[in-house]
Structure formats: structure tokens, C-alpha cells
Short mmCIF file of C-alpha atoms and ligand atoms in Angstrom, two decimals:
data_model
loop_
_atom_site.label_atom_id
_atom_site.label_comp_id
_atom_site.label_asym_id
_atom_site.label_seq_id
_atom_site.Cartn_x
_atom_site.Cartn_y
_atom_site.Cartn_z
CA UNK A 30 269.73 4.71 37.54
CA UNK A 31 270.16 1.70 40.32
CA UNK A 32 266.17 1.75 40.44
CA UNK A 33 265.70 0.73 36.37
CA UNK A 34 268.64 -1.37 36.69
CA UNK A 35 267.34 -3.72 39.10
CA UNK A 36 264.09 -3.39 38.04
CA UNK A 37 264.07 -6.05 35.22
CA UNK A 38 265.71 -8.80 37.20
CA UNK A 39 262.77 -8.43 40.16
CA UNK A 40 260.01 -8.23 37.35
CA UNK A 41 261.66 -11.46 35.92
CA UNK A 42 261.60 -12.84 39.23
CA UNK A 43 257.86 -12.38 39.15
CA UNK A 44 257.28 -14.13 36.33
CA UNK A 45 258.94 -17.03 37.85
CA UNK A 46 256.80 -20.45 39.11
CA UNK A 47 254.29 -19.82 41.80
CA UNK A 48 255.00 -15.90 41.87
CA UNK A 49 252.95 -14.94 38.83
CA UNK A 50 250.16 -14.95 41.66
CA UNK A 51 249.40 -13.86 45.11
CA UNK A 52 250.74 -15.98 47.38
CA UNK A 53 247.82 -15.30 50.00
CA UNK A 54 244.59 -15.33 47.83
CA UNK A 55 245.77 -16.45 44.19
CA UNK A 56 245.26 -13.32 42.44
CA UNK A 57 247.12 -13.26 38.69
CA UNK A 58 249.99 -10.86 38.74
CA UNK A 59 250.51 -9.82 42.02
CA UNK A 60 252.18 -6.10 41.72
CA UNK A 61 253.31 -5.78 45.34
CA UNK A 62 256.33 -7.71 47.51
CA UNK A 63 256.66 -8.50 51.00
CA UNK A 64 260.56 -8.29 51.25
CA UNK A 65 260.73 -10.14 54.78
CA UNK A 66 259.00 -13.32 53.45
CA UNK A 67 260.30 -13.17 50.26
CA UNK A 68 256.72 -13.55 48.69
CA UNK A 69 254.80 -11.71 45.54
CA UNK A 70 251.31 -10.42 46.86
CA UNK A 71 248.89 -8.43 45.49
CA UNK A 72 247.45 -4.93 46.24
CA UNK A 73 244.80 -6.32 48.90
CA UNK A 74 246.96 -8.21 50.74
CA UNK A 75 249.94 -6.25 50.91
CA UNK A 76 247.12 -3.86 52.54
CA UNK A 77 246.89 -6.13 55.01
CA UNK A 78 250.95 -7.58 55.54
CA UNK A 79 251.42 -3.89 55.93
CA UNK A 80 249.28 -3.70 59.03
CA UNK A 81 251.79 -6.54 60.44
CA UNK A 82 254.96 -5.18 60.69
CA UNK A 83 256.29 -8.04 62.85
CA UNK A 84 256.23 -10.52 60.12
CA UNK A 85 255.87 -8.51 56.92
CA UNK A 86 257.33 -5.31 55.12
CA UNK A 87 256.12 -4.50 51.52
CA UNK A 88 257.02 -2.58 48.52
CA UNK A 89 255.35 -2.21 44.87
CA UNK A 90 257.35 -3.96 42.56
CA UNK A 91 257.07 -0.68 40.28
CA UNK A 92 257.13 2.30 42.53
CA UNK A 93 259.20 1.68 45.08
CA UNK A 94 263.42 1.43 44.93
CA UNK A 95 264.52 -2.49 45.74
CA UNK A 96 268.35 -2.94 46.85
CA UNK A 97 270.11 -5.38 45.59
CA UNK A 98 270.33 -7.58 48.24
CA UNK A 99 266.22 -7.95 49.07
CA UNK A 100 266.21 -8.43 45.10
CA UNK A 101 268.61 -11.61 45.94
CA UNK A 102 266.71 -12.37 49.10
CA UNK A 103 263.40 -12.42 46.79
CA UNK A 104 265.01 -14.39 44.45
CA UNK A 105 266.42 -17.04 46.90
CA UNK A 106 262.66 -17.63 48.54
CA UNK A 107 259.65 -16.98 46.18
CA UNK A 108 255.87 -17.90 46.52
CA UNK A 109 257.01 -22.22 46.21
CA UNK A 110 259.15 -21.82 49.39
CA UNK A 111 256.89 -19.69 51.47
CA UNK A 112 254.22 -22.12 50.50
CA UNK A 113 256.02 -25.39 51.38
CA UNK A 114 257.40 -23.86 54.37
CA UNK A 115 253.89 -22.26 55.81
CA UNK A 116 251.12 -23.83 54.08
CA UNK A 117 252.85 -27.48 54.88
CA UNK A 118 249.66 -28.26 57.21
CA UNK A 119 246.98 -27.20 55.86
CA UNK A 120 243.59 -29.36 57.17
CA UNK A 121 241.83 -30.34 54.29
CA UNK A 122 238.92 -28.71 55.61
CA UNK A 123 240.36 -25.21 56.13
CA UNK A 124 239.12 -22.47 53.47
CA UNK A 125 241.89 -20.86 51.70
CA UNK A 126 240.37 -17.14 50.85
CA UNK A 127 240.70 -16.68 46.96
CA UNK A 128 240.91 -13.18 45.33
CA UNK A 129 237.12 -12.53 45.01
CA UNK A 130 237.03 -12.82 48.92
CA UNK A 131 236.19 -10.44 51.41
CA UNK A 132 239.57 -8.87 53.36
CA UNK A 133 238.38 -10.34 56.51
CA UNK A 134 238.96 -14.01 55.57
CA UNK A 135 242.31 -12.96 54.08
CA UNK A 136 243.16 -11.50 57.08
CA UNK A 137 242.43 -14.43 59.03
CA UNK A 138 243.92 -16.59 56.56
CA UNK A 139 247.22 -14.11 56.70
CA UNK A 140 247.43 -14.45 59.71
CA UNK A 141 247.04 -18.02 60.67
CA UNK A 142 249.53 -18.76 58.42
CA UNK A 143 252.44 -16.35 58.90
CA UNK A 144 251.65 -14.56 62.58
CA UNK A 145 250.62 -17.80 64.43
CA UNK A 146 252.07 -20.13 62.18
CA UNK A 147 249.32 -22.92 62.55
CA UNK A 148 250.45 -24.77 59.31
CA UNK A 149 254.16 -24.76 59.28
CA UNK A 150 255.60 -28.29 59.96
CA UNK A 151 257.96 -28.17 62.02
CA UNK A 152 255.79 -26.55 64.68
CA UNK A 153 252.74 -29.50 64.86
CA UNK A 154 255.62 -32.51 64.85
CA UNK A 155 254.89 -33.01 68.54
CA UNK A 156 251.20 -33.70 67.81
CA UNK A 157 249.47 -33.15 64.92
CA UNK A 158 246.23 -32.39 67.12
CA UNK A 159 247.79 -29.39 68.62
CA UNK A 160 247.58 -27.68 65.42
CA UNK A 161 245.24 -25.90 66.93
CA UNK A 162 242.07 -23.85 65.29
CA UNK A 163 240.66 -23.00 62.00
CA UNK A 164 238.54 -20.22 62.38
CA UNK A 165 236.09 -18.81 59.28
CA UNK A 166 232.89 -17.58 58.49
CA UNK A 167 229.92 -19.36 57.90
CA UNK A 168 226.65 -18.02 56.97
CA UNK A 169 224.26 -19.17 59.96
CA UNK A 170 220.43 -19.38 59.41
CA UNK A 171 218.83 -17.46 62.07
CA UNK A 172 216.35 -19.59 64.31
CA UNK A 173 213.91 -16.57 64.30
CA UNK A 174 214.69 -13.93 61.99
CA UNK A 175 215.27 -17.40 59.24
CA UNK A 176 217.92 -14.63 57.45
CA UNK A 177 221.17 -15.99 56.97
CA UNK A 178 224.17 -14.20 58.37
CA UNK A 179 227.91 -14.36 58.43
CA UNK A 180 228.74 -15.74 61.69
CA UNK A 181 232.75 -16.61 63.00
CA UNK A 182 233.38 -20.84 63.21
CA UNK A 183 236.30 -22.32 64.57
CA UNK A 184 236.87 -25.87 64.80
CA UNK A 185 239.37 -26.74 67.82
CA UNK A 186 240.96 -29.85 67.29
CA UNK A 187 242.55 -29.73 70.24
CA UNK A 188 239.77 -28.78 72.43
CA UNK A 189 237.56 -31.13 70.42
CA UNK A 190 234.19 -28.60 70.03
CA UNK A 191 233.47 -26.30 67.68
CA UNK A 192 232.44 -23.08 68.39
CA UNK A 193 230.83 -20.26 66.66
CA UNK A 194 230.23 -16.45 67.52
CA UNK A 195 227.56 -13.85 67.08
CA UNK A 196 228.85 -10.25 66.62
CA UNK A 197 226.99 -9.12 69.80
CA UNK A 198 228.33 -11.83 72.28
CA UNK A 199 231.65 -11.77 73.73
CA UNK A 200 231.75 -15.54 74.46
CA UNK A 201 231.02 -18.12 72.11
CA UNK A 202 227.17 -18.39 70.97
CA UNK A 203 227.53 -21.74 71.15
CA UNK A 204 230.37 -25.14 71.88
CA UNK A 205 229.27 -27.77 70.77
CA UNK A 206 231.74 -31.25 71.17
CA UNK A 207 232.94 -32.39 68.00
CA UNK A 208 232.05 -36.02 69.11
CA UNK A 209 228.56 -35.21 68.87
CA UNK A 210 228.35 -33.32 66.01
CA UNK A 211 226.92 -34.48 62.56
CA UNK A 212 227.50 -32.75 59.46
CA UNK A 213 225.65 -33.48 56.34
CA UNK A 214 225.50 -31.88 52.88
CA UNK A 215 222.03 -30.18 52.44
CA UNK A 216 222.03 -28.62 49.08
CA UNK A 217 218.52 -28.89 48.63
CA UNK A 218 216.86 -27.90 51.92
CA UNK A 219 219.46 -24.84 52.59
CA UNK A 220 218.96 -23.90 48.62
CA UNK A 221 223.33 -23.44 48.18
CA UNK A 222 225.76 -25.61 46.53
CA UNK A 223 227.29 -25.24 49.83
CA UNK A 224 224.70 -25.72 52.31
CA UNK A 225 225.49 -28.05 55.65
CA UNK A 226 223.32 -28.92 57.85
CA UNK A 227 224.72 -29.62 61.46
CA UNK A 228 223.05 -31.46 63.96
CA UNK A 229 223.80 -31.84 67.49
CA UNK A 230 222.60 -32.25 70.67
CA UNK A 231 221.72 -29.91 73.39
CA UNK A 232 220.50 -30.81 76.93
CA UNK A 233 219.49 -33.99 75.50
CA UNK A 234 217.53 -32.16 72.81
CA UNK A 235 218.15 -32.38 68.80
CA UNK A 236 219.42 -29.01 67.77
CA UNK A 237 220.12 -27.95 64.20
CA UNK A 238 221.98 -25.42 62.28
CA UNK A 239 222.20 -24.58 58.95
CA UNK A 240 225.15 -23.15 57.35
CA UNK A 241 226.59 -22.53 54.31
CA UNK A 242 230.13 -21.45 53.12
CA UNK A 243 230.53 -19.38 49.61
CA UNK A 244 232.80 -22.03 48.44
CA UNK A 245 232.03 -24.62 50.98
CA UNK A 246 235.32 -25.15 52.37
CA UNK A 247 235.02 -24.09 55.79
CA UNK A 248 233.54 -27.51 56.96
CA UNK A 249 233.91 -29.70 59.95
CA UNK A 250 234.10 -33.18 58.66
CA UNK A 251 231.24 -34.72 56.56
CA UNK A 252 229.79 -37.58 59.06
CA UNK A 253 226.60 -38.74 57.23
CA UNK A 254 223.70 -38.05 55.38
CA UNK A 255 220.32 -38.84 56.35
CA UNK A 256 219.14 -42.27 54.37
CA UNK A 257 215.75 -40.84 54.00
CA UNK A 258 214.14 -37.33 54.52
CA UNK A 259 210.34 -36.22 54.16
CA UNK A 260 207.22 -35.32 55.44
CA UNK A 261 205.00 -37.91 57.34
CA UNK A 262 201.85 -37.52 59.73
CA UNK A 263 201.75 -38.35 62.87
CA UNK A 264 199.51 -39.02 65.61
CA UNK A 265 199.85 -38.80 69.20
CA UNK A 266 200.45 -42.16 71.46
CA UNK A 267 196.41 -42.97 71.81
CA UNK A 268 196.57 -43.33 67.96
CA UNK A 269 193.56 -41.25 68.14
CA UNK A 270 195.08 -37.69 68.12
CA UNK A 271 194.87 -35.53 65.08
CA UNK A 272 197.26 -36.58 62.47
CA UNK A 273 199.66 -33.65 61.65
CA UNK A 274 202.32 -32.94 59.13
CA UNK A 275 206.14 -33.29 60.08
CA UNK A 276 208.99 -33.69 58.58
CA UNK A 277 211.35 -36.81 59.35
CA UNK A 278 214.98 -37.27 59.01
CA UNK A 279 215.78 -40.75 59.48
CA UNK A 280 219.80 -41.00 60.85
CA UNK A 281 220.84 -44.88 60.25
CA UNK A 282 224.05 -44.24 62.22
CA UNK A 283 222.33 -42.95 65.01
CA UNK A 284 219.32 -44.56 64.64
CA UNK A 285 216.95 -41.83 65.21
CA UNK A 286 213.95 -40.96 63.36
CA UNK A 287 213.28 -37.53 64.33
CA UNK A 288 211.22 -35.14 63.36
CA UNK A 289 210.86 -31.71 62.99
CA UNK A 290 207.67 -29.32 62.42
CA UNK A 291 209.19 -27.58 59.28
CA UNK A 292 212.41 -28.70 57.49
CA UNK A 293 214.52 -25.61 58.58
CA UNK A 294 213.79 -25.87 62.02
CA UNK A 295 216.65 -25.39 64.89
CA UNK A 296 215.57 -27.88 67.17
CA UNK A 297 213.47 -31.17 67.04
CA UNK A 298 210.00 -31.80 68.13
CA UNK A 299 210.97 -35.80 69.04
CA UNK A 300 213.32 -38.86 67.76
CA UNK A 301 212.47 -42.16 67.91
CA UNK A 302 215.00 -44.55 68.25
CA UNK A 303 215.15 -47.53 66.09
CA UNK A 304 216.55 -50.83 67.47
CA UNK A 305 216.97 -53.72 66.05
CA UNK A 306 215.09 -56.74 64.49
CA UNK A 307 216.16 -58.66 67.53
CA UNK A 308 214.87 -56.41 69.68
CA UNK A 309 211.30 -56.39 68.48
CA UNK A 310 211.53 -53.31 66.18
CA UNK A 311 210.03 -54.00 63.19
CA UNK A 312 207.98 -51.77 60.22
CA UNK A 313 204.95 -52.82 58.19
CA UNK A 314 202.87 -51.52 55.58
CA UNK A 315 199.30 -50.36 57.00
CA UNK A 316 197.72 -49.41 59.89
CA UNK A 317 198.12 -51.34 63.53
CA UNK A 318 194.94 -53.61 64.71
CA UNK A 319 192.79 -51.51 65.83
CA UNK A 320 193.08 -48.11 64.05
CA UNK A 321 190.27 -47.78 61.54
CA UNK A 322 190.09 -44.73 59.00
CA UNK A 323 187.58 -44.21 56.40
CA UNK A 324 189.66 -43.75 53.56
CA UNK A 325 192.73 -46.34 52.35
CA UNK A 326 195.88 -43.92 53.47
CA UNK A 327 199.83 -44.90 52.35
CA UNK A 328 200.37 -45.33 56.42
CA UNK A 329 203.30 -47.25 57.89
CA UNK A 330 203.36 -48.66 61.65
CA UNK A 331 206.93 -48.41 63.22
CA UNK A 332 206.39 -51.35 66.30
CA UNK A 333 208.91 -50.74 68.82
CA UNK A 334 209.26 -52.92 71.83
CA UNK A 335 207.04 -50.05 73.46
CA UNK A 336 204.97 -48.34 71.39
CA UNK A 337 203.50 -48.28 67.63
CA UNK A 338 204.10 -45.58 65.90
CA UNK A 339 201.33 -44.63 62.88
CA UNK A 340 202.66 -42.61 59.80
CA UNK A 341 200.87 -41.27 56.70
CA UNK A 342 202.92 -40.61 53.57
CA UNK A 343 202.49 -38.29 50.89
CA UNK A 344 201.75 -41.36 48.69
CA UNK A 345 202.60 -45.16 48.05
CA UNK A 346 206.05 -44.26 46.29
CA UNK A 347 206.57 -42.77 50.17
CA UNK A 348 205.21 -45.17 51.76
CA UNK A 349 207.71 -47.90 49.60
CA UNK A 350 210.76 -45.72 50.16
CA UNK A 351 210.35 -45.51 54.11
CA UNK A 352 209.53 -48.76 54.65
CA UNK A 353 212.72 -49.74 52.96
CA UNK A 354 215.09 -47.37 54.74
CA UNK A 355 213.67 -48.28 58.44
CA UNK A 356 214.03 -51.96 57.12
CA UNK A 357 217.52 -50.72 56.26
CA UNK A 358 217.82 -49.64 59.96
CA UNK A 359 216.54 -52.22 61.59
CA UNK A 360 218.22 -54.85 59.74
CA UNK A 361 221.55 -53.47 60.31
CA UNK A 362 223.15 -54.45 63.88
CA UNK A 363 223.95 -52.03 66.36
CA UNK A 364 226.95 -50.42 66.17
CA UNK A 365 229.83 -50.42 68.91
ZN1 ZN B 22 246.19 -11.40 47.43
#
């Protein structure tokens, strides 16, 4: 019969480099074709090529009759050339969905890359920066529920922002300008191998988000880390306001020492910026002239050309480590 006949040379074909797995999510021994991009897919995603009958047709490699000529058209393309020719542009930041994904991602990977094209050569030669979007899921802490939940990113090159959706909303939840973004690994504080913190600001307040990706790579560039994080106590500007716990991110780049009330919180209570040497900022062990308390405390005076600022720390290993990273700050000259 013309069905067994041809059957060996397209399960040969299979076997061949780069088609012994899916071409869209990776998954070993991909049992299903799509005969109009000459690629080997599996069952899940020839579920969804079939739902895109522009750029895709499929057939099961073992149920269904191939002609010979989409046996020679299979032959002459093949996972390698479908890859070279629309995977060429890839950002390095852009999550490719593997097999234990969810079909959403693959969708939105399947279609990025074949129905709009955003990685194929040819098409971003004018400008690399019109590449366009990467869109994925990130799971979002919630600023009051605290649950995490899957929530839609995409990063705009071209638009510069990055913007990210709730289910409920139409619009974007939120666009925040790329230029002021900072992303930073938080492994620890977000409790995930993947966990990002992102920090930007919003009507000239400190905002935060906390995200994580199941395989962390769905990530807008990584811009810094904090030099030091930790709680300190504060008091208020008379220096004799109740001390209270906080917890302090100091940014070298931007020269902020914020803080926060808790570690997961979405926005900031205050920052305070840290100049230079030159400028009169300077950090010493102790308390300021002045401030009397009735026990010996690990406290640390931030003078600004201002204002002192008094800080307790947990202990004197604190107290070493901040004084050393504000000296790091101040000592370093201003940027730009
Ligand atoms: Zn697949």
C-alpha cells in the first residue's frame, strides 16, 4: 500500500538531527507533522498549529496518509531549518516554553514565532529595536492579597516600557518605562530560584514588584543588585521619635537608601539619597552629639548636608557591614 511504503522514509526522516524533538517545546519524539513548515511537533502543539490554519496544517506521522511530495517537502526543511529561519532572533531574555509547560505559553511562543514572525531575520534588518514585544507570564505578588498569581508581561523594546496585565483589566495594569526600571535577582526574599524583584518609580514614589518566572527566563534585563539589604531602626527627624523597625535596601547606582516597612512591600515608606564625600555626606559609627540612650546600641549616623540620620542595627556585625557599603557609596563619584 502507498501509505506503508512511504511510511519508513518519513519515520527515518524523524529520526534525523533536530527532528527527534518538538520543534516548539522540545519534547523527545514528536509523533505529529506540520506539512506547511516542514517541522516534527508533538501532540500538544500540533493541538495548537491546528487552530492556525494560515501558517500550519498537521498530520500524525502514523495515522494519517503522507504523499510523496510533502514527504520530500519534509525532508527538504526539517526542525534545523525552521529553527534557523524563525528562531534567528531570539532576545536572550525571551522564555522558550519547554514540554512540561502550560499550552498558553506555547501558544504564545507559537505564535510569536511563526504567525507574527518576531524572530525571523530578515524581518528586524531595518532595526533590530523594532523587533517588537516579548510577552509571558510572570507570577506577580499581590500588594494585598500577598498570593502570587500568573499575570501577562511584555517587554516593548520599541515602545521602551514594560507592561503587565491583570485578567480583569482591559488596559495594561501597569507601564512602567524601561529606563526606570531596576531588576534584581531576589532569591531569598521572594523564596524561588527565580524570584525578581522590580523596582520602579511611580509619581515620584518607590514602587516594587515581585515576580517570579518557573524557569526564570521571562526577564527584563538584570540592572543591579542592592549592595546591602536589612533591617535598621529609625527615628523621626527630632531624633527623639520612637525608633521603629524597617527594612533598608541600599541602591549604590542610584544612590538611594530606602526603606520599606516589611521586605515584601509594593511601595516605599522613604529613600534617602546619598551624595558624595565632597558633598558633606559622610557615615560614622555611633550616635550624633546630642542623642543620649541608656543602653550602648550598634547605631550608625548617616550626616547628609541636611539632616542626620540615626540607625540601630540588629548587632555590631550590622552595624560593620552598613557602614562599609554607605562608605562604598559615598566614596564612589557620581555617576553621569
Ligand atoms: Zn511540542
Amino acid at each position: 500500500m502507498e501509505r506503508d511504503r512511504h511510511k519508513p522514509r518519513l519515520l527515518e526522516l524523524q529520526s534525523a538531527a533536530g527532528n527527534g524533538r518538538c520543534a516548539d517545546c522540545g519534547q523527545p519524539d514528536p509523533e505529529w507533522a506540520s506539512y506547511k513548515l516542514g517541522i516534527f511537533i508533538c501532540l500538544n502543539c500540533s493541538g495548537i498549529h491546528r487552530n492556525l490554519p494560515e501558517i500550519s496544517k498537521v498530520k500524525s506521522l502514523q495515522l494519517d496518509f503522507w504523499e510523496s511530495n510533502l514527504i520530500e517537502f519534509m525532508k527538504k526543511h526539517g526542525n534545523l531549518c525552521a529553527k534557523a529561519k524563525y528562531e534567528a532572533k531570539v532576545p536572550p531574555y525571551y522564555y522558550i516554553p519547554q514540554s512540561h509547560d502550560c499550552l498558553v505559553l506555547k501558544e504564545q511562543w507559537i505564535r510569536a514565532k511563526y504567525e507574527r514572525e518576531e524572530f525571523v531575520a530578515t524581518q528586524v534588518c531595518q532595526d533590530p529595536c523594532s523587533a517588537g514585544s516579548h510577552e509571558g507570564f510572570l507570577w506577580k505578588r499581590g500588594r494585598e492579597s500577598k498570593c502570587f498569581q500568573k499575570r501577562r508581561f511584555l517587554l516593548s523594546a520599541r515602545e521602551g516600557v514594560m507592561k503587565y496585565y491583570t485578567k480583569e483589566a482591559k488596559g495594561p495594569k501597569a507601564t512602567i518605562s524601561i529606563e526606570n526600571l531596576n531588576a534584581m535577582f531576589q532569591t531569598e526574599k521572594i523564596q524561588h530560584a527565580h524570584g525578581l524583584q522590580i523596582t520602579y518609580n511611580a509619581d515620584g514614589q518607590t514602587r516594587n514588584l515581585f515576580v517570579y518566572h518557573e524557569s526564570g527566563k521571562l526577564i527584563p534585563r538584570i540592572t543591579r543588585n542592592y549592595v546591602k539589604e536589612g533591617y535598621m531602626q529609625k527615628t523621626g527627624p527630632k531624633q527623639k521619635e520612637a525608633f521603629k523597625l524597617r527594612w533598608f535596601c541600599l541602591d549604590s547606582q542610584e544612590r538611594n537608601l530606602t526603606y520599606f516597612k516589611n521586605p515584601l512591600d509594593a511601595f516605599a515608606q522613604g529613600q534617602v539619597f546619598i551624595g558624595t564625600m565632597d558633598e558633606g555626606y559622610e557615615v560614622q559609627a555611633g550616635l550624633p552629639q546630642g542623642v543620649r540612650m541608656k543602653k550602648r546600641k550598634p547605631a550608625i549616623t548617616v550626616v547628609t548636608p541636611t539632616r542626620e540620620f540615626v540607625f540601630i542595627c540588629e548587632n555590631d556585625k550590622e552595624q560593620r557591614e552598613w557602614i562599609d557599603a554607605l562608605n562604598g557609596v559615598i566614596t564612589q563619584p557620581l555617576s553621569g
